[in-house]
JSON list of C-alpha atoms in Angstrom, two decimals:
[
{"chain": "A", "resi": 13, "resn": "UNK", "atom": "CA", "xyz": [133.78, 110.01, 86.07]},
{"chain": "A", "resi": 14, "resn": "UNK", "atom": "CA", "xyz": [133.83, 106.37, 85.22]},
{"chain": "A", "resi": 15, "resn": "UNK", "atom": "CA", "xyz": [137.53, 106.76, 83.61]},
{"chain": "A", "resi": 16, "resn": "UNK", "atom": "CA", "xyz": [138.62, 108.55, 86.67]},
{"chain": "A", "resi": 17, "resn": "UNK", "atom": "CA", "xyz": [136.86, 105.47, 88.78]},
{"chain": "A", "resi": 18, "resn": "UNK", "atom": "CA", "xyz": [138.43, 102.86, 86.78]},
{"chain": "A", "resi": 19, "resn": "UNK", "atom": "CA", "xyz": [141.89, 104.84, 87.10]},
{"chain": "A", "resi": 20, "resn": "UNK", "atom": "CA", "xyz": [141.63, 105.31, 91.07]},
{"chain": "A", "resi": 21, "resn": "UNK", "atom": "CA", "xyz": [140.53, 101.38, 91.41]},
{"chain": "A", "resi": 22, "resn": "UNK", "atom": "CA", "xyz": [143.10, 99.73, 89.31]},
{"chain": "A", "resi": 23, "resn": "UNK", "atom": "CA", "xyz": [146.00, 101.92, 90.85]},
{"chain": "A", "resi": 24, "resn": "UNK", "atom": "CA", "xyz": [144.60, 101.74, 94.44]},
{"chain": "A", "resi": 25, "resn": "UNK", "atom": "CA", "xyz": [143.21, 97.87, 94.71]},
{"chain": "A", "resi": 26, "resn": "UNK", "atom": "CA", "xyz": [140.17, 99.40, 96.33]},
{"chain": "A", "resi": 27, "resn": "UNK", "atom": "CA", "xyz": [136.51, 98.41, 95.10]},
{"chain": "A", "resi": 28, "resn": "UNK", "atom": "CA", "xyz": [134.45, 99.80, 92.17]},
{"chain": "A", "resi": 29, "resn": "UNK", "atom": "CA", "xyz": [132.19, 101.75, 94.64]},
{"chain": "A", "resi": 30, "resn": "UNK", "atom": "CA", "xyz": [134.88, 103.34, 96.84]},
{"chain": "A", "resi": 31, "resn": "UNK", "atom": "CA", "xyz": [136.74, 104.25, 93.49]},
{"chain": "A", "resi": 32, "resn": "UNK", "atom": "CA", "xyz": [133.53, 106.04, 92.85]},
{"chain": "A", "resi": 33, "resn": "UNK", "atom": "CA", "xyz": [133.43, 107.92, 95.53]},
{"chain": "A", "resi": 34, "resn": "UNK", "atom": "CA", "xyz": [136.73, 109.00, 95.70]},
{"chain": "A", "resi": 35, "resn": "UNK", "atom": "CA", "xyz": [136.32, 110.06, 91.96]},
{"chain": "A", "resi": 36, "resn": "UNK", "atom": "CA", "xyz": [133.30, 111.69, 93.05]},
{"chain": "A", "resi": 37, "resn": "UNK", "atom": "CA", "xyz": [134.80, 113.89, 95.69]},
{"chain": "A", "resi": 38, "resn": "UNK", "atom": "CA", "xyz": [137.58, 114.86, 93.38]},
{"chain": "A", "resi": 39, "resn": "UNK", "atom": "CA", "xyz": [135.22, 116.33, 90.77]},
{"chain": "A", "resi": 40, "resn": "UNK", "atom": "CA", "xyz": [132.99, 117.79, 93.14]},
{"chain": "A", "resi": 41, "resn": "UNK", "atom": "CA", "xyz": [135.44, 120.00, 94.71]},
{"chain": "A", "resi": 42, "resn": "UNK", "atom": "CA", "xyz": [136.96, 121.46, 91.13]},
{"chain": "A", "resi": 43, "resn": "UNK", "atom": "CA", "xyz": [133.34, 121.90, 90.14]},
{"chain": "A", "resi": 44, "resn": "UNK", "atom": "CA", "xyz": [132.61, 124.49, 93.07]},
{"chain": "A", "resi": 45, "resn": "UNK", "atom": "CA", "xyz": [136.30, 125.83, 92.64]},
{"chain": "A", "resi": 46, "resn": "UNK", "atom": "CA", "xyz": [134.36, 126.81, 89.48]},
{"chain": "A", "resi": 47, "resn": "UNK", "atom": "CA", "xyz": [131.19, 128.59, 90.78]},
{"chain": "A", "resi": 48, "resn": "UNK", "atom": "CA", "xyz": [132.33, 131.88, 91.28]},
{"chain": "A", "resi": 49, "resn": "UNK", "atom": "CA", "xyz": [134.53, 132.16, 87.73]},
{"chain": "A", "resi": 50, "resn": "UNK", "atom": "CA", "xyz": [134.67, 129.55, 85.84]},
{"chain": "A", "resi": 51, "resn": "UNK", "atom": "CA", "xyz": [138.29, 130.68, 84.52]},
{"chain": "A", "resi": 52, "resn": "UNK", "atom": "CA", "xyz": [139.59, 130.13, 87.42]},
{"chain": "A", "resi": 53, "resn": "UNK", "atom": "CA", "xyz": [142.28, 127.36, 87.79]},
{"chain": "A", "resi": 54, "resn": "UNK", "atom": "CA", "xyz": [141.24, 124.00, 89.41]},
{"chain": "A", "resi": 55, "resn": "UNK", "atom": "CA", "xyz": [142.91, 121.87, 91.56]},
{"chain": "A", "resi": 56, "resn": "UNK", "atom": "CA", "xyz": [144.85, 118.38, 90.30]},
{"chain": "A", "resi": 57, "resn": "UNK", "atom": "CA", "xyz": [143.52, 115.17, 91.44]},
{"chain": "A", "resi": 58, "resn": "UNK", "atom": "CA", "xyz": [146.16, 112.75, 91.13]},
{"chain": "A", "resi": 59, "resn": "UNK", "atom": "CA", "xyz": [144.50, 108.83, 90.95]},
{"chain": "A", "resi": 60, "resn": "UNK", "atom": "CA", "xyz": [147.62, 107.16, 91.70]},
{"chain": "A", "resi": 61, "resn": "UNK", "atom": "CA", "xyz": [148.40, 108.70, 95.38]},
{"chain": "A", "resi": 62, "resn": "UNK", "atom": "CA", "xyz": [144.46, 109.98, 96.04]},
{"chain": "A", "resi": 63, "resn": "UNK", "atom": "CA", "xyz": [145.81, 113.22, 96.46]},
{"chain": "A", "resi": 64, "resn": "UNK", "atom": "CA", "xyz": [144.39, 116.27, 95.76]},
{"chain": "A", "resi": 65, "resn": "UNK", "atom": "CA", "xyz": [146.87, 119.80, 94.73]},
{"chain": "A", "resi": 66, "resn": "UNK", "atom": "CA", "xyz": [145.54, 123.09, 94.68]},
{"chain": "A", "resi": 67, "resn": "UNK", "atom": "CA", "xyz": [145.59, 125.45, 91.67]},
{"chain": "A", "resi": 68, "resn": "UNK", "atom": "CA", "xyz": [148.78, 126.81, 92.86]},
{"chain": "A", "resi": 69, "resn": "UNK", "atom": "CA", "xyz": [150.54, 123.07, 91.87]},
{"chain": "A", "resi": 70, "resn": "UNK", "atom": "CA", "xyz": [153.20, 123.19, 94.76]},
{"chain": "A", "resi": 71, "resn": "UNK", "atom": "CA", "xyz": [156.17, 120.93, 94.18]},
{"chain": "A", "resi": 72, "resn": "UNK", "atom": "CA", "xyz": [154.76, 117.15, 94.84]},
{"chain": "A", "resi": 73, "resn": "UNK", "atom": "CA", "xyz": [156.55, 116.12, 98.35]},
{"chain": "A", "resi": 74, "resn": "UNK", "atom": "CA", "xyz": [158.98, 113.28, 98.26]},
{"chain": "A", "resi": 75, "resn": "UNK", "atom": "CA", "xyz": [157.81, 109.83, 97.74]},
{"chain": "A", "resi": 76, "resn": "UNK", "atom": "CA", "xyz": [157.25, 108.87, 101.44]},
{"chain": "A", "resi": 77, "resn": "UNK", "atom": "CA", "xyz": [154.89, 111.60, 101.55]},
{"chain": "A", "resi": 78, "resn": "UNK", "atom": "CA", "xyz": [152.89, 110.77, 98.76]},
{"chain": "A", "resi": 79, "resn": "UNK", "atom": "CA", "xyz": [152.75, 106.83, 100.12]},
{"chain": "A", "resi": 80, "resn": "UNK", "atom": "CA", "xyz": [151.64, 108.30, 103.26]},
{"chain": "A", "resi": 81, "resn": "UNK", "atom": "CA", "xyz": [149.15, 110.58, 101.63]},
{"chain": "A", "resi": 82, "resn": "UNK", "atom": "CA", "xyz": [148.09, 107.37, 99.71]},
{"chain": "A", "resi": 83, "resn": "UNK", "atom": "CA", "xyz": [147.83, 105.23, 102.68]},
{"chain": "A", "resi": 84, "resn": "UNK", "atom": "CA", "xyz": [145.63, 108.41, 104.64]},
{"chain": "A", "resi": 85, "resn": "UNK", "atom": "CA", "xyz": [143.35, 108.37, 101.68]},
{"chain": "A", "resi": 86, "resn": "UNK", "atom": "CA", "xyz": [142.62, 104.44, 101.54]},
{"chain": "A", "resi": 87, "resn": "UNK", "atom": "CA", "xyz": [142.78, 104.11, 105.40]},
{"chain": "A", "resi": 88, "resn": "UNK", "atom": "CA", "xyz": [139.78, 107.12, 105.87]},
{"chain": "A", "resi": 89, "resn": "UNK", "atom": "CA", "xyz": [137.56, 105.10, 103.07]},
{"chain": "A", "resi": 90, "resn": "UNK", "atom": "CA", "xyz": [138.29, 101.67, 104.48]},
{"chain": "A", "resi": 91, "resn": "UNK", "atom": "CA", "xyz": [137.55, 103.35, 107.73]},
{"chain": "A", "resi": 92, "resn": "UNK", "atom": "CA", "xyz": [134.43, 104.96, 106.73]},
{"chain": "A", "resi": 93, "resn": "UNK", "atom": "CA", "xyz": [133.09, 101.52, 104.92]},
{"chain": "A", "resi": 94, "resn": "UNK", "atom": "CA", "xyz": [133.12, 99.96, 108.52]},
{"chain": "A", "resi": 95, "resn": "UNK", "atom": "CA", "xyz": [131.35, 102.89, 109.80]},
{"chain": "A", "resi": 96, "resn": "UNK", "atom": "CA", "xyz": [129.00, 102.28, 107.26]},
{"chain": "A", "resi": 97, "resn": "UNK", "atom": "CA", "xyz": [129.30, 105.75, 105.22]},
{"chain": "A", "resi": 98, "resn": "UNK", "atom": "CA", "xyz": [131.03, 106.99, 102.75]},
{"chain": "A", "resi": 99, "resn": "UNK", "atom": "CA", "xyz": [133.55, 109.57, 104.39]},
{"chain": "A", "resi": 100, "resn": "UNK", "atom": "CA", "xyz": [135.07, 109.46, 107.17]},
{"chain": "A", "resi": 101, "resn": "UNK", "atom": "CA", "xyz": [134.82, 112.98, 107.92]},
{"chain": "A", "resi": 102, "resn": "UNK", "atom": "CA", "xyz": [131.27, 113.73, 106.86]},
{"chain": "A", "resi": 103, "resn": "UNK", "atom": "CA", "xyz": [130.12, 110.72, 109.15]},
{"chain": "A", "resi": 104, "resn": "UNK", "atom": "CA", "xyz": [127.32, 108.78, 109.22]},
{"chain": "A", "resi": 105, "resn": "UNK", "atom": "CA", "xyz": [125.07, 111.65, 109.59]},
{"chain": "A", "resi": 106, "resn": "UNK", "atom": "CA", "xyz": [125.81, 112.90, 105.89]},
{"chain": "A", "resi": 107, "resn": "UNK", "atom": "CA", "xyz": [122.05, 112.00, 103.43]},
{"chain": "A", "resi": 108, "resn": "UNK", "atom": "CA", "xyz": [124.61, 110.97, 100.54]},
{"chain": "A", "resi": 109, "resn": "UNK", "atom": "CA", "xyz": [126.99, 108.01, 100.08]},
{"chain": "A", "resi": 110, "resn": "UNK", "atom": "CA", "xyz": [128.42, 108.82, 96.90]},
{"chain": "A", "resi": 111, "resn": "UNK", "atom": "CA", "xyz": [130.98, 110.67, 98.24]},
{"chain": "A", "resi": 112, "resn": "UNK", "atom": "CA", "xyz": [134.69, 109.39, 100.09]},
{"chain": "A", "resi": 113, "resn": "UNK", "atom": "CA", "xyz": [137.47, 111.03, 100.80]},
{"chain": "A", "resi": 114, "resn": "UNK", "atom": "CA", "xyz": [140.98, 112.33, 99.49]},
{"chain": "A", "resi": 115, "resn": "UNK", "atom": "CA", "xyz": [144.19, 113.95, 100.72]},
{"chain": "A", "resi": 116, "resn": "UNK", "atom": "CA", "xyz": [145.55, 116.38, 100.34]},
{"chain": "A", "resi": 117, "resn": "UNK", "atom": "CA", "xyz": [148.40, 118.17, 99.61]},
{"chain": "A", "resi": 118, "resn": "UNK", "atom": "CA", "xyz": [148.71, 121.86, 100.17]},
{"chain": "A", "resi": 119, "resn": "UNK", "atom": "CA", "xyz": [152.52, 122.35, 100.16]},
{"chain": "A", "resi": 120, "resn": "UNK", "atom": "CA", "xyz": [154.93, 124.06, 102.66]},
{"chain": "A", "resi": 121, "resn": "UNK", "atom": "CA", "xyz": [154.41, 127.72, 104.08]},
{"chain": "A", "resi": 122, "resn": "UNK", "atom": "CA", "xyz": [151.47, 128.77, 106.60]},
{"chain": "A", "resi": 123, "resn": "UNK", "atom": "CA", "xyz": [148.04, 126.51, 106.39]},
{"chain": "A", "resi": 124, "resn": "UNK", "atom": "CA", "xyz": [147.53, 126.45, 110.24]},
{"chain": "A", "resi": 125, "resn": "UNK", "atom": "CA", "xyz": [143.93, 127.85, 109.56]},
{"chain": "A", "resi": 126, "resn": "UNK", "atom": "CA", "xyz": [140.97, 127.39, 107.64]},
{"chain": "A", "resi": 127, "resn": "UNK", "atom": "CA", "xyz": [141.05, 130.64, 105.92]},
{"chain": "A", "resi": 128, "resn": "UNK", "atom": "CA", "xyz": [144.46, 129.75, 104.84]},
{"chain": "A", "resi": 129, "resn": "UNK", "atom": "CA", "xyz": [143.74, 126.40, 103.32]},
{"chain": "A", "resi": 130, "resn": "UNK", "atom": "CA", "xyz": [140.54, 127.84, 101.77]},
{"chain": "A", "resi": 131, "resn": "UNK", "atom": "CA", "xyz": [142.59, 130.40, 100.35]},
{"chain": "A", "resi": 132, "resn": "UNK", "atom": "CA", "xyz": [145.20, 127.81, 98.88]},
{"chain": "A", "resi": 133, "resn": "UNK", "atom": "CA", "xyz": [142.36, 125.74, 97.47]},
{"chain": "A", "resi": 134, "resn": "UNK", "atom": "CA", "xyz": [140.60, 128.69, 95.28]},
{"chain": "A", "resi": 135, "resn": "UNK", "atom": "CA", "xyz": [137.84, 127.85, 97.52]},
{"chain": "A", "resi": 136, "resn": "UNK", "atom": "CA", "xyz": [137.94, 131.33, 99.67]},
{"chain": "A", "resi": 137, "resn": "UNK", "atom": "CA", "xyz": [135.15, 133.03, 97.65]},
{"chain": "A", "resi": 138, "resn": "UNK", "atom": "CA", "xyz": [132.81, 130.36, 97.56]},
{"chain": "A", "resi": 139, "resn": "UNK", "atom": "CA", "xyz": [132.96, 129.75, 101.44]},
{"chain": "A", "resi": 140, "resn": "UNK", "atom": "CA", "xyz": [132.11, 133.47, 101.51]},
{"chain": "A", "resi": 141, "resn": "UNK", "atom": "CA", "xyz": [128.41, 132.82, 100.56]},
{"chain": "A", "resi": 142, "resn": "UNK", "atom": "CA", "xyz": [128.28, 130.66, 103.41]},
{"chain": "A", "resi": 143, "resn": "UNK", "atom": "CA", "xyz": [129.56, 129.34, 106.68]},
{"chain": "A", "resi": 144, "resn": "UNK", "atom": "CA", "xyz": [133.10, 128.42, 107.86]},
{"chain": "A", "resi": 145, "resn": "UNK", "atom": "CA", "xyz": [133.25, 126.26, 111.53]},
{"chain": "A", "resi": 146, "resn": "UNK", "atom": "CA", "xyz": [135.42, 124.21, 113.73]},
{"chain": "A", "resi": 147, "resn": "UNK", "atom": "CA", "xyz": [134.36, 120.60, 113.45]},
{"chain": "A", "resi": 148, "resn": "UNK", "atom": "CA", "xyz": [135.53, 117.96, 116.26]},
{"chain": "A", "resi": 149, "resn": "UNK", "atom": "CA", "xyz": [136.74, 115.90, 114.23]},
{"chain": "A", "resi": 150, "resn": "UNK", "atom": "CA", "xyz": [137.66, 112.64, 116.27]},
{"chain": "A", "resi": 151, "resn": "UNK", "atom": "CA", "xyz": [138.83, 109.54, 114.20]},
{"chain": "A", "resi": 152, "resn": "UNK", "atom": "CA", "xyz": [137.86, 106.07, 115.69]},
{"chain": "A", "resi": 153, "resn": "UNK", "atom": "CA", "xyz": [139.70, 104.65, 118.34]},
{"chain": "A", "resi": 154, "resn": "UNK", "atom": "CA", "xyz": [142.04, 101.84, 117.51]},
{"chain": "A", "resi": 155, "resn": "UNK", "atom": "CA", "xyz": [141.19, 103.12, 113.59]},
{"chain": "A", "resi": 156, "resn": "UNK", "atom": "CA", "xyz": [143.70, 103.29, 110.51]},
{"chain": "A", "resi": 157, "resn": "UNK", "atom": "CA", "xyz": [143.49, 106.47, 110.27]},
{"chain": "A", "resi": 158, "resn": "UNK", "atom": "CA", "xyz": [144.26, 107.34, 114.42]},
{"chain": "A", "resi": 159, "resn": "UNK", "atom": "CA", "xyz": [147.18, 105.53, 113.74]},
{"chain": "A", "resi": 160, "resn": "UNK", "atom": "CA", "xyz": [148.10, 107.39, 110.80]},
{"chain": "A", "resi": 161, "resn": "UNK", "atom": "CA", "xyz": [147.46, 110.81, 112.17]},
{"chain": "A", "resi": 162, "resn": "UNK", "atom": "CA", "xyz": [149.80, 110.00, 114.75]},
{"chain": "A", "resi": 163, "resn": "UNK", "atom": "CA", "xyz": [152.57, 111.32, 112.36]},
{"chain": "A", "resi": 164, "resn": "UNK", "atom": "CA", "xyz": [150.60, 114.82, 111.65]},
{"chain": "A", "resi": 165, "resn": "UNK", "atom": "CA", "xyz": [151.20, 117.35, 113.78]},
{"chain": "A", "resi": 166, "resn": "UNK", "atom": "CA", "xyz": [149.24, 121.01, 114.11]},
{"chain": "A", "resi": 167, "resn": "UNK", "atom": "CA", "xyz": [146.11, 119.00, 113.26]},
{"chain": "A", "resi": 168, "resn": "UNK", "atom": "CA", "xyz": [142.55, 120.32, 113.06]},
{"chain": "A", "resi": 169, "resn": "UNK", "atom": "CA", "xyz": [139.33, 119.98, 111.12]},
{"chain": "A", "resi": 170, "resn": "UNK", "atom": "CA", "xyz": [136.76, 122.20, 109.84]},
{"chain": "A", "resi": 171, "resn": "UNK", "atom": "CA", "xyz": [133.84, 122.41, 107.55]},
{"chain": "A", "resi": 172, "resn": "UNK", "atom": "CA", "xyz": [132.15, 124.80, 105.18]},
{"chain": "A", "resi": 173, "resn": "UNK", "atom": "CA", "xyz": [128.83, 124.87, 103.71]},
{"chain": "A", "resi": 174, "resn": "UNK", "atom": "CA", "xyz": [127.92, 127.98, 101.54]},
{"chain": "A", "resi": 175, "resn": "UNK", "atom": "CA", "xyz": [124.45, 129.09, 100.26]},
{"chain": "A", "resi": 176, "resn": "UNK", "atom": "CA", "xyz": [125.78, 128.79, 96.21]},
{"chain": "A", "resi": 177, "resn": "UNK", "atom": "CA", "xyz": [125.89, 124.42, 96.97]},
{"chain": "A", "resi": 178, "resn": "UNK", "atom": "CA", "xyz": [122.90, 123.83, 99.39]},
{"chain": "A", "resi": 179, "resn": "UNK", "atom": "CA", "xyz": [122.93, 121.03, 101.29]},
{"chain": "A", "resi": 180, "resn": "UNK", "atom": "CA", "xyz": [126.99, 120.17, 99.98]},
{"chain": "A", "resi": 181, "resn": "UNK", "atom": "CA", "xyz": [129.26, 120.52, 103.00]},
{"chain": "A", "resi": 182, "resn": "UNK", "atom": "CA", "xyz": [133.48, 120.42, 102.80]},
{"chain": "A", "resi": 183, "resn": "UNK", "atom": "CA", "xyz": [135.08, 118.81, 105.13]},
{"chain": "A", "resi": 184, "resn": "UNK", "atom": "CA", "xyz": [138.77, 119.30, 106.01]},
{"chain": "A", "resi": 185, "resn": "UNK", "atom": "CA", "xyz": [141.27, 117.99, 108.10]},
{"chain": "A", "resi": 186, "resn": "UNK", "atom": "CA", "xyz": [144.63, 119.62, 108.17]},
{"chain": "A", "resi": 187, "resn": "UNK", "atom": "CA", "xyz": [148.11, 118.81, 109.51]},
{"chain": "A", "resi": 188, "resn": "UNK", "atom": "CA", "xyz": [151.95, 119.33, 109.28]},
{"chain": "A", "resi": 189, "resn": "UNK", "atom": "CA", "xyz": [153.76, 115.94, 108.18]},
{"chain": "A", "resi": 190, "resn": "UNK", "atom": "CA", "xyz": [157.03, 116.83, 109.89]},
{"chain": "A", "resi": 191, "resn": "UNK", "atom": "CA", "xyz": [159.43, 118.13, 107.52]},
{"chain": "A", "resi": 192, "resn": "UNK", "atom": "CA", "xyz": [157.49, 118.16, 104.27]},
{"chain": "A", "resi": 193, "resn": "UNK", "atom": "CA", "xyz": [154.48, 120.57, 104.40]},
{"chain": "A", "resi": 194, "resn": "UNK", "atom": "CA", "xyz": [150.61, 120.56, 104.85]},
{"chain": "A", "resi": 195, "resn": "UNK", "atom": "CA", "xyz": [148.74, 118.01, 104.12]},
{"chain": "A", "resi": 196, "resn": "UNK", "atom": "CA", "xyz": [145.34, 115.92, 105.40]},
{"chain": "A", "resi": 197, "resn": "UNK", "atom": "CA", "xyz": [141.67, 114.91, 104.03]},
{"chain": "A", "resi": 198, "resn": "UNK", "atom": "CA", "xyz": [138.74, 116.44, 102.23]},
{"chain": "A", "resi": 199, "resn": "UNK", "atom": "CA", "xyz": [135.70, 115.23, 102.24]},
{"chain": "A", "resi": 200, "resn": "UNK", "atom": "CA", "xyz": [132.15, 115.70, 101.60]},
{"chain": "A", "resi": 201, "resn": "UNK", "atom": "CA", "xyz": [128.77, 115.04, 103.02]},
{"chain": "A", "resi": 202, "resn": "UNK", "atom": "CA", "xyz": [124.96, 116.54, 102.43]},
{"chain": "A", "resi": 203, "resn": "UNK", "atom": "CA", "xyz": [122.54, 117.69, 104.31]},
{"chain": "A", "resi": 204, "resn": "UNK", "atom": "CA", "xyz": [119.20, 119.34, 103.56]}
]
């Protein structure tokens, strides 16, 4: 994890324990793509953009996407520093700070639902030992990352905690970036 760390700060001008995080939540989230086979493909964190592909390795988006992707990422974890916590969609009620948050990229076709973006992740069959809901997901006002989702559109947010993980709850946040594909955050958080 250090490596990955040490790759994500030096490419990303962010601090050693934000890098962590991020890191964090990028290994996290191919682990439990791993609990129910372990053969089964894992996603691709890339350290330079933040962004997270799913097994299925869609075609990257163009390079505006990936700066915005890039810019999402940093703006949720500078975000979530202020709030003191770790990820901006976990929130300040999550027991952990070890966590941040990434984008993502899912790719074009339909991801207008959580089952759909579960599905695209490898992450269906896990969620099925547990719970899938709704969140409100409601960035600060006058935040980067309002601003940012300003250029999303389709947006929502949901989370999923399944009995495999305990107290380890996904978060998601999901939108259409006009003319590319799907895209948003994922995030972590635990409760017990």
């Amino acid at each position: 994890m250090q490596d990955l760390a040490r790759s994500i700060a030096e490419a990303n001008d962010v601090d050693h324990a934000s890098a962590a995080a991020i890191a964090s939540t990028a290994l996290m989230i191919a682990e439990i793509q791993s609990f129910v086979d372990d053969a089964s493909p894992r996603s691709l964190f890339d350290p330079a953009s933040l962004v997270l592909y799913p097994p299925s390795r869609p075609e990257r988006p163009a390079e505006p996407v990936q700066q915005y992707l890039r810019r999402l990422a940093c703006a949720a974890n500078a975000d979530a520093a202020d709030m003191a916590c770790s990820s901006i969609l976990a929130g300040q009620g999550s027991e952990s700070d070890d966590t941040g948050d990434v984008a993502l990229w899912l790719g074009s076709g339909d991801h207008a639902s959580p089952e759909l973006v579960l599905g695209t992740l490898g992450l269906s069959d896990w969620a099925a030992s547990g719970k899938v809901a709704a969140s409100a997901f409601a960035a600060p006002p006058g935040s980067r990352v309002e601003t940012l989702l300003g250029e999303m559109e389709d947006v929502f947010s949901f989370r999923v905690q399944a009995a495999m993980t305990g107290g380890v709850v996904l978060f998601f946040l999901v939108g259409r970036v006009a003319g590319a594909g799907w895209a948003g955050l994922a995030g972590i958080g635990t409760w017990t």
